[in-house]
GROMACS .gro file of C-alpha atoms in nm:
model
  264
    1MET     CA    1  -3.010  -0.555  -0.441
    2THR     CA    2  -2.826  -0.557  -0.761
    3ARG     CA    3  -2.959  -0.747  -1.107
    4LEU     CA    4  -2.715  -0.898  -1.306
    5ILE     CA    5  -2.811  -1.139  -1.638
    6ARG     CA    6  -2.639  -1.422  -1.686
    7PHE     CA    7  -2.655  -1.408  -2.145
    8ASN     CA    8  -2.568  -1.716  -2.414
    9LYS     CA    9  -2.506  -1.417  -2.706
   10PRO     CA   10  -2.573  -1.575  -3.025
   11TYR     CA   11  -2.295  -1.551  -3.322
   12ASP     CA   12  -2.355  -1.217  -3.513
   13VAL     CA   13  -2.521  -0.988  -3.250
   14LEU     CA   14  -2.362  -0.657  -3.137
   15PRO     CA   15  -2.211  -0.631  -2.768
   16GLN     CA   16  -2.471  -0.310  -2.714
   17PHE     CA   17  -2.811  -0.215  -2.707
   18THR     CA   18  -2.742   0.038  -2.993
   19ASP     CA   19  -2.649   0.000  -3.344
   20ARG     CA   20  -2.423   0.308  -3.480
   21GLY     CA   21  -2.324   0.206  -3.766
   22SER     CA   22  -2.513   0.219  -4.099
   23THR     CA   23  -2.930   0.257  -4.089
   24ASP     CA   24  -2.946   0.071  -4.462
   25SER     CA   25  -2.796  -0.255  -4.301
   26PRO     CA   26  -2.936  -0.263  -3.943
   27ARG     CA   27  -2.743  -0.541  -3.717
   28ALA     CA   28  -2.891  -0.754  -3.462
   29THR     CA   29  -2.823  -0.590  -3.081
   30LEU     CA   30  -2.873  -0.718  -2.755
   31SER     CA   31  -3.183  -0.524  -2.733
   32ASP     CA   32  -3.343  -0.780  -2.967
   33TRP     CA   33  -3.300  -1.009  -2.705
   34ILE     CA   34  -3.296  -0.842  -2.368
   35ASP     CA   35  -3.579  -0.577  -2.289
   36LEU     CA   36  -3.490  -0.483  -1.968
   37PRO     CA   37  -3.400  -0.130  -1.891
   38GLY     CA   38  -3.119   0.015  -1.675
   39VAL     CA   39  -2.866  -0.246  -1.740
   40TYR     CA   40  -2.535  -0.230  -1.905
   41PRO     CA   41  -2.298  -0.496  -2.024
   42ALA     CA   42  -1.950  -0.570  -1.760
   43GLY     CA   43  -1.705  -0.603  -2.096
   44ARG     CA   44  -1.752  -0.716  -2.430
   45LEU     CA   45  -1.767  -1.018  -2.668
   46ASP     CA   46  -1.725  -0.928  -3.042
   47ARG     CA   47  -1.996  -0.973  -3.226
   48ASP     CA   48  -1.803  -1.255  -3.408
   49SER     CA   49  -1.774  -1.492  -3.115
   50GLU     CA   50  -2.064  -1.636  -2.908
   51GLY     CA   51  -2.128  -1.748  -2.553
   52LEU     CA   52  -2.117  -1.531  -2.214
   53MET     CA   53  -2.195  -1.233  -2.145
   54LEU     CA   54  -2.287  -1.047  -1.849
   55LEU     CA   55  -2.509  -0.738  -1.780
   56THR     CA   56  -2.609  -0.538  -1.447
   57ASP     CA   57  -2.745  -0.229  -1.327
   58GLN     CA   58  -2.435  -0.164  -1.103
   59GLY     CA   59  -2.167   0.047  -1.188
   60ARG     CA   60  -1.924  -0.107  -0.914
   61LEU     CA   61  -2.006  -0.491  -1.001
   62GLN     CA   62  -1.965  -0.393  -1.361
   63ALA     CA   63  -1.603  -0.230  -1.318
   64TRP     CA   64  -1.504  -0.518  -1.096
   65ILE     CA   65  -1.615  -0.750  -1.404
   66SER     CA   66  -1.504  -0.572  -1.658
   67ASP     CA   67  -1.140  -0.424  -1.534
   68PRO     CA   68  -0.867  -0.618  -1.638
   69GLN     CA   69  -0.682  -0.530  -1.324
   70HIS     CA   70  -0.899  -0.719  -1.121
   71LYS     CA   71  -0.768  -1.046  -1.371
   72MET     CA   72  -1.089  -1.212  -1.366
   73PRO     CA   73  -1.023  -1.567  -1.510
   74LYS     CA   74  -1.226  -1.612  -1.887
   75THR     CA   75  -1.244  -1.919  -1.988
   76TYR     CA   76  -1.310  -2.021  -2.396
   77TRP     CA   77  -1.399  -2.292  -2.613
   78VAL     CA   78  -1.194  -2.282  -2.931
   79GLN     CA   79  -1.235  -2.451  -3.276
   80VAL     CA   80  -0.909  -2.460  -3.435
   81GLU     CA   81  -0.794  -2.531  -3.763
   82GLY     CA   82  -0.564  -2.825  -3.788
   83THR     CA   83  -0.428  -3.046  -3.458
   84PRO     CA   84  -0.240  -2.849  -3.235
   85ASP     CA   85   0.083  -3.070  -3.088
   86ALA     CA   86   0.195  -3.063  -2.720
   87ALA     CA   87   0.439  -2.778  -2.789
   88ALA     CA   88   0.134  -2.518  -2.918
   89ILE     CA   89  -0.033  -2.611  -2.612
   90THR     CA   90   0.277  -2.492  -2.390
   91ALA     CA   91   0.347  -2.178  -2.613
   92LEU     CA   92  -0.041  -2.126  -2.555
   93ALA     CA   93  -0.011  -2.136  -2.138
   94GLU     CA   94   0.345  -2.032  -2.131
   95GLY     CA   95   0.249  -1.685  -2.312
   96VAL     CA   96   0.295  -1.578  -2.710
   97GLU     CA   97   0.443  -1.309  -2.827
   98LEU     CA   98   0.207  -1.109  -3.004
   99LYS     CA   99   0.238  -0.733  -3.157
  100ASP     CA  100   0.168  -0.578  -2.845
  101GLY     CA  101   0.382  -0.768  -2.662
  102LEU     CA  102   0.401  -1.098  -2.473
  103THR     CA  103   0.062  -1.237  -2.335
  104ARG     CA  104   0.037  -1.340  -1.946
  105PRO     CA  105   0.052  -1.703  -1.877
  106ALA     CA  106  -0.272  -1.935  -1.909
  107LYS     CA  107  -0.444  -2.241  -1.915
  108ALA     CA  108  -0.475  -2.429  -2.236
  109ARG     CA  109  -0.552  -2.806  -2.302
  110LEU     CA  110  -0.721  -2.982  -2.608
  111ILE     CA  111  -1.067  -3.131  -2.514
  112ALA     CA  112  -1.316  -3.286  -2.727
  113GLU     CA  113  -1.663  -3.084  -2.854
  114PRO     CA  114  -1.808  -2.972  -2.583
  115GLU     CA  115  -2.172  -3.162  -2.544
  116GLY     CA  116  -2.458  -3.022  -2.607
  117LEU     CA  117  -2.301  -2.760  -2.827
  118TRP     CA  118  -2.566  -2.565  -3.023
  119ALA     CA  119  -2.556  -2.518  -3.399
  120ARG     CA  120  -2.392  -2.212  -3.537
  121ASN     CA  121  -2.573  -2.020  -3.787
  122PRO     CA  122  -2.423  -1.961  -4.014
  123PRO     CA  123  -2.193  -2.246  -4.010
  124ILE     CA  124  -1.796  -2.242  -3.994
  125ARG     CA  125  -1.619  -2.279  -4.339
  126VAL     CA  126  -1.490  -2.672  -4.338
  127ARG     CA  127  -1.192  -2.777  -4.572
  128LYS     CA  128  -1.214  -3.176  -4.599
  129SER     CA  129  -0.860  -3.230  -4.627
  130VAL     CA  130  -0.766  -2.983  -4.300
  131PRO     CA  131  -0.886  -3.144  -3.965
  132ASP     CA  132  -1.028  -2.895  -3.655
  133SER     CA  133  -0.982  -2.925  -3.274
  134TRP     CA  134  -1.100  -2.800  -2.954
  135ILE     CA  135  -0.901  -2.587  -2.715
  136GLU     CA  136  -1.025  -2.471  -2.383
  137LEU     CA  137  -0.819  -2.157  -2.296
  138THR     CA  138  -0.852  -1.941  -1.983
  139ILE     CA  139  -0.678  -1.628  -1.952
  140ARG     CA  140  -0.648  -1.343  -1.703
  141GLU     CA  141  -0.620  -1.042  -1.962
  142GLY     CA  142  -0.854  -0.853  -2.189
  143ARG     CA  143  -0.647  -0.761  -2.510
  144ASN     CA  144  -0.867  -0.688  -2.876
  145ARG     CA  145  -0.920  -1.021  -3.053
  146GLN     CA  146  -0.658  -1.151  -2.810
  147VAL     CA  147  -0.749  -1.524  -2.827
  148ARG     CA  148  -0.816  -1.538  -3.236
  149ARG     CA  149  -0.468  -1.384  -3.265
  150MET     CA  150  -0.301  -1.602  -2.962
  151THR     CA  151  -0.397  -1.923  -3.164
  152ALA     CA  152  -0.324  -1.820  -3.481
  153ALA     CA  153   0.016  -1.733  -3.353
  154VAL     CA  154   0.057  -2.112  -3.284
  155GLY     CA  155  -0.033  -2.205  -3.644
  156HIS     CA  156  -0.364  -2.255  -3.537
  157PRO     CA  157  -0.615  -2.023  -3.713
  158THR     CA  158  -0.970  -1.995  -3.503
  159LEU     CA  159  -1.271  -2.119  -3.641
  160ARG     CA  160  -1.523  -2.039  -3.370
  161LEU     CA  161  -1.531  -1.851  -3.085
  162ILE     CA  162  -1.694  -1.947  -2.785
  163ARG     CA  163  -1.687  -1.784  -2.418
  164ALA     CA  164  -1.754  -2.053  -2.178
  165ALA     CA  165  -1.682  -1.910  -1.830
  166ILE     CA  166  -1.644  -1.541  -1.675
  167GLY     CA  167  -1.489  -1.624  -1.320
  168ALA     CA  168  -1.721  -1.827  -1.121
  169TRP     CA  169  -2.042  -1.782  -1.362
  170THR     CA  170  -2.081  -2.055  -1.633
  171LEU     CA  171  -2.297  -2.096  -1.931
  172ASN     CA  172  -2.464  -2.416  -1.739
  173GLY     CA  173  -2.839  -2.371  -1.835
  174LEU     CA  174  -2.845  -2.144  -2.052
  175GLY     CA  175  -2.923  -2.210  -2.447
  176GLN     CA  176  -2.825  -1.986  -2.698
  177GLY     CA  177  -2.978  -1.678  -2.671
  178ASN     CA  178  -3.116  -1.721  -2.332
  179GLY     CA  179  -3.068  -1.525  -2.011
  180ARG     CA  180  -3.108  -1.567  -1.620
  181ILE     CA  181  -3.137  -1.288  -1.383
  182TRP     CA  182  -3.020  -1.294  -1.033
  183ARG     CA  183  -3.001  -1.080  -0.732
  184CYS     CA  184  -2.692  -0.937  -0.575
  185PRO     CA  185  -2.537  -0.771  -0.283
  186THR     CA  186  -2.541  -0.404  -0.337
  187PHE     CA  187  -2.202  -0.265  -0.396
  188PRO     CA  188  -2.170   0.096  -0.207
  189ALA     CA  189  -2.075   0.405  -0.408
  190ARG     CA  190  -1.676   0.435  -0.434
  191PRO     CA  191  -1.556   0.774  -0.230
  192GLY     CA  192  -1.379   1.036  -0.444
  193PRO     CA  193  -0.976   1.037  -0.405
  194ASN     CA  194  -0.932   1.366  -0.180
  195THR     CA  195  -1.221   1.277   0.047
  196ARG     CA  196  -1.107   1.216   0.389
  197PRO     CA  197  -1.322   1.129   0.720
  198THR     CA  198  -1.402   1.506   0.875
  199VAL     CA  199  -1.274   1.495   1.250
  200ARG     CA  200  -1.396   1.780   1.469
  201PRO     CA  201  -1.211   1.849   1.808
  202SER     CA  202  -1.399   1.830   2.110
  203PRO     CA  203  -1.469   2.119   2.350
  204ALA     CA  204  -1.243   2.231   2.583
  205VAL     CA  205  -1.454   2.114   2.924
  206ALA     CA  206  -1.255   2.222   3.233
  207PRO     CA  207  -1.245   1.882   3.478
  208GLU     CA  208  -1.548   1.811   3.720
  209LYS     CA  209  -1.389   1.842   4.070
  210ARG     CA  210  -1.492   1.505   4.246
  211PRO     CA  211  -1.590   1.555   4.651
  212LYS     CA  212  -1.305   1.373   4.887
  213GLN     CA  213  -1.400   1.049   4.997
  214ASN     CA  214  -1.423   0.936   5.326
  215LYS     CA  215  -1.120   0.673   5.387
  216SER     CA  216  -1.292   0.505   5.675
  217ARG     CA  217  -1.513   0.155   5.520
  218ALA     CA  218  -1.655  -0.082   5.677
  219PRO     CA  219  -1.532  -0.412   5.738
  220ARG     CA  220  -1.565  -0.625   5.456
  221VAL     CA  221  -1.791  -0.967   5.515
  222GLN     CA  222  -1.713  -1.273   5.315
  223SER     CA  223  -2.028  -1.482   5.187
  224PRO     CA  224  -2.067  -1.840   5.207
  225ALA     CA  225  -1.913  -1.976   4.873
  226SER     CA  226  -2.208  -2.010   4.611
  227PRO     CA  227  -2.223  -2.360   4.461
  228PRO     CA  228  -2.082  -2.314   4.090
  229ALA     CA  229  -2.348  -2.272   3.838
  230PRO     CA  230  -2.448  -2.606   3.631
  231LYS     CA  231  -2.318  -2.569   3.295
  232GLN     CA  232  -2.523  -2.453   3.022
  233ALA     CA  233  -2.564  -2.594   2.645
  234ALA     CA  234  -2.393  -2.385   2.385
  235PRO     CA  235  -2.647  -2.177   2.209
  236LYS     CA  236  -2.725  -2.294   1.842
  237GLN     CA  237  -2.543  -2.104   1.560
  238ALA     CA  238  -2.780  -1.905   1.372
  239ALA     CA  239  -2.899  -1.935   0.967
  240PRO     CA  240  -2.678  -1.686   0.783
  241ASN     CA  241  -2.927  -1.308   0.820
  242PRO     CA  242  -2.907  -1.170   0.447
  243GLU     CA  243  -2.927  -0.851   0.569
  244ASN     CA  244  -2.596  -0.911   0.758
  245GLN     CA  245  -2.470  -1.035   0.376
  246GLU     CA  246  -2.580  -0.701   0.286
  247SER     CA  247  -2.349  -0.538   0.550
  248ARG     CA  248  -2.101  -0.723   0.520
  249ALA     CA  249  -2.137  -0.602   0.134
  250ARG     CA  250  -2.145  -0.256   0.194
  251ALA     CA  251  -1.833  -0.282   0.370
  252ASP     CA  252  -1.645  -0.468   0.163
  253PRO     CA  253  -1.694  -0.509  -0.218
  254ARG     CA  254  -1.536  -0.820  -0.249
  255ALA     CA  255  -1.767  -0.966  -0.010
  256ALA     CA  256  -2.053  -0.862  -0.276
  257LEU     CA  257  -1.869  -0.997  -0.553
  258VAL     CA  258  -1.812  -1.395  -0.412
  259SER     CA  259  -2.160  -1.362  -0.189
  260CYS     CA  260  -2.297  -1.295  -0.636
  261GLN     CA  261  -2.103  -1.558  -0.750
  262ARG     CA  262  -2.199  -1.842  -0.453
  263SER     CA  263  -2.554  -1.762  -0.603
  264TRP     CA  264  -2.558  -1.913  -0.906
   0.00000   0.00000   0.00000
């Protein structure tokens, strides 16, 4: 079985296990919070962002989660400067023109401050003359600092950014800096692009000579009609077998991903 970790990354923590920056000013990394060898992040989350990260020890599951071509939705809670109007929310949902092109359609709505939200350290900058608001934004692409650039493009710079969900996985039940380990069906190794099944031709075999059958047959005797057999109750459906789920996962990686999501 594959290990998968849900982790609530704090602010100012690098989304990696080693810091390749200056040794004079070491920065916090995932290794300060997670002591589990053999797992790697499935995707990134900027140092100045908080919230959900997924880590796994299986390469194919890591690819399914992080590869943008699978368009896995990611939901963010965004604290922005000012109060966006309906036009700004519509622009976020329909697509914003950035330097690297128009963003894909997204889901955007104004929300109240999420319940049970932890305090950020250090706190955000506050201007008494300018209010702040919260937006829930769900996107299906992963450009560099995309959410921050989107809110800035509609006139509302991001003050705080928290990733609340990746696909079916959420922050539910996770405090800041906490994680949980789960088990998922193992993805099979992907064959190479030029790998094809080898088909070996069967050796030629001379047809077997069959003895001639005697055409004279004994007369058929009809047996008396037997009474119909009593109806039997339909067998009860067996409970799901984890081994069957594992075999289905090996046949179809999508089945493994869905099974893993449902275990949350």
